[in-house]
Short mmCIF file of C-alpha atoms in Angstrom, two decimals:
data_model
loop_
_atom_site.label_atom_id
_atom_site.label_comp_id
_atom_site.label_asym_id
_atom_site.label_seq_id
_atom_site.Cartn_x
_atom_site.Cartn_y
_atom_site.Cartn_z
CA UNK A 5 0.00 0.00 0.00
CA UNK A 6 1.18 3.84 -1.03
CA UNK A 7 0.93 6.16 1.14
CA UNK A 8 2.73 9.09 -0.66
CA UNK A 9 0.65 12.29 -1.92
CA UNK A 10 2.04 13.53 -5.23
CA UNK A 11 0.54 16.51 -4.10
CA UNK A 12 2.32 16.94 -0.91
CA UNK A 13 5.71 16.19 -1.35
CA UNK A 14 6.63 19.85 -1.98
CA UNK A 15 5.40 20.82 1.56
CA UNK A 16 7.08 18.04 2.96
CA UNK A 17 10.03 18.51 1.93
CA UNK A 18 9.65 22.18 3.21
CA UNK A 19 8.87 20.92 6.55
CA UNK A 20 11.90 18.96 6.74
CA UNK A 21 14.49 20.47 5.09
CA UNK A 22 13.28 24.23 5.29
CA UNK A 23 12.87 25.07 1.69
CA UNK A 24 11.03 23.48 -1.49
CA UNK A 25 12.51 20.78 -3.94
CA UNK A 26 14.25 22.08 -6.78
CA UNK A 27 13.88 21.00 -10.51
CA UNK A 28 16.02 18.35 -10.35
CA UNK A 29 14.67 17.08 -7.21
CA UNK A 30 11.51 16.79 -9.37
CA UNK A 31 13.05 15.33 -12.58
CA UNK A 32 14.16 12.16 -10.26
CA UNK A 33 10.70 11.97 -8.57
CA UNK A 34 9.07 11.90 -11.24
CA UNK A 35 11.37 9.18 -12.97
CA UNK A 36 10.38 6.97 -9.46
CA UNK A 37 8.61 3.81 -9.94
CA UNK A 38 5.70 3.83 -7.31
CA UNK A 39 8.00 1.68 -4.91
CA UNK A 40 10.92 4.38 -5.47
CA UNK A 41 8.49 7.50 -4.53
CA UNK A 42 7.05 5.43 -1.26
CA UNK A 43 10.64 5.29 -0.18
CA UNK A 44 11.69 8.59 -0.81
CA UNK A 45 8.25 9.67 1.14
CA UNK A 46 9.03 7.13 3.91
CA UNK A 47 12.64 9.22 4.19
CA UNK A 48 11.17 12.40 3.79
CA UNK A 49 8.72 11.62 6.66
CA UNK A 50 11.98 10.01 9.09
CA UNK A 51 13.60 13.43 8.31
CA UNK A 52 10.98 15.48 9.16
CA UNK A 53 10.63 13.96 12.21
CA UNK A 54 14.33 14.27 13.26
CA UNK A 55 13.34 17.97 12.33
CA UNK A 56 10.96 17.85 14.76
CA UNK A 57 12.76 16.51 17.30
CA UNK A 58 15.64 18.96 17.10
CA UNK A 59 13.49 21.99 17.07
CA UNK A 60 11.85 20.78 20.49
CA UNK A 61 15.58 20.49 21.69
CA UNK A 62 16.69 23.65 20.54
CA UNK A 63 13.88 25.43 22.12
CA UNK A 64 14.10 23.62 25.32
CA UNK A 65 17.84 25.17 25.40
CA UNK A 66 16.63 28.19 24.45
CA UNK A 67 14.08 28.52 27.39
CA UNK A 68 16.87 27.76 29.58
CA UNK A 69 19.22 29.95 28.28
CA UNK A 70 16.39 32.49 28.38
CA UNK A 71 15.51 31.91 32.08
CA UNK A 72 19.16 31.68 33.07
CA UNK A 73 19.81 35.39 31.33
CA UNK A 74 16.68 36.75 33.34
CA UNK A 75 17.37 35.01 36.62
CA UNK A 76 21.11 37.33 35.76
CA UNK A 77 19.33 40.56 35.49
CA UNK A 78 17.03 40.08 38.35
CA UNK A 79 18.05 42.07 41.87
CA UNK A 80 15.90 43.31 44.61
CA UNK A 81 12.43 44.38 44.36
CA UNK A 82 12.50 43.63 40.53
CA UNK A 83 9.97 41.07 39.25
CA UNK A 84 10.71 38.35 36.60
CA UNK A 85 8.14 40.38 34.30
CA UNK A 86 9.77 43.64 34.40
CA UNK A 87 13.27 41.93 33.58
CA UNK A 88 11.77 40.48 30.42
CA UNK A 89 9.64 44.08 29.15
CA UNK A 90 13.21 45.32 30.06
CA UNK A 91 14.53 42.87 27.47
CA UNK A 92 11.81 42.81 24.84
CA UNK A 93 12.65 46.96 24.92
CA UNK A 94 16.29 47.01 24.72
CA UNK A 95 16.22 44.40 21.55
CA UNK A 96 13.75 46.77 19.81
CA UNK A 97 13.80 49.98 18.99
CA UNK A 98 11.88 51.50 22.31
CA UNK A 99 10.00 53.65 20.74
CA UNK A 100 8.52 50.95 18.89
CA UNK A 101 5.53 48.17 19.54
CA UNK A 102 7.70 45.26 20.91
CA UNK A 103 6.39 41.72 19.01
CA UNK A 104 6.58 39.33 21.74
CA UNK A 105 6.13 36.64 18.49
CA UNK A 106 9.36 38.21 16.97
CA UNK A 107 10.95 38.20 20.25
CA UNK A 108 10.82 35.03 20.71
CA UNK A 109 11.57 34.22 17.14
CA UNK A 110 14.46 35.97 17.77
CA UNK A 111 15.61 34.37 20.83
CA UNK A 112 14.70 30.96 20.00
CA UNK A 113 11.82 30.30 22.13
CA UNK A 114 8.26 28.93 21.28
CA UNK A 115 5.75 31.17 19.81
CA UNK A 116 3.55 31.85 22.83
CA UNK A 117 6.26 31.14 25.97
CA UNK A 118 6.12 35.02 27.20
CA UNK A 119 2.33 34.87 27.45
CA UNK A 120 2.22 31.83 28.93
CA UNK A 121 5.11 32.60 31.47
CA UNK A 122 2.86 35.71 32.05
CA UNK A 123 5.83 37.85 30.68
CA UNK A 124 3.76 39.99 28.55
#
């Protein structure tokens, strides 16, 4: 049984490697027998999920790089929330809306982690 999608290959191929098959990537495929594309899928699929996998690492190291650099800047009477707006407004321009979604792009966290730390 096949369980490749013609029609998703492109996106995931994006998903694992970070950017879309090129035209010889596609000249091959489409030289595959149906057993050849399956195994390319089935690799594409293992890839992605080492993908995956590293991401959730990364960010994990991230977070407590990110904690470690706050838990630096924190001294008396100064809450973990001011410490990151204090952050978030020396990494941007301060007279501009800080992004907490680029901020944390930026830092490597995962989208979300200031709200739900209650950061911002």
């Amino acid at each position: 049984m096949y369980t490749f999608d013609v029609n998703l290959v492109s996106d995931l191929h994006k998903d694992a490697y970070g950017f879309r098959p090129d035209a010889s990537f596609w000249a091959t495929f489409a030289a595959f027998n149906p057993d050849q594309k399956q195994a390319l899928w089935d690799s594409l699929i293992a890839d992605l999920n080492r993908s995956i996998e590293k991401d959730e690492a990364d960010q994990k190291a991230a977070i407590v790089e990110f904690e470690d650099r706050v838990d630096n800047l924190m001294h008396d009477g100064t809450t973990r929330k001011a410490v990151v707006q204090w952050l978030m407004s020396h990494v941007f321009d301060a007279s501009a809306d800080v992004d907490a979604g680029l901020f944390e792009y930026l830092n490597g966290l995962p989208f979300g982690y200031l709200s739900k730390m209650g950061y911002v």
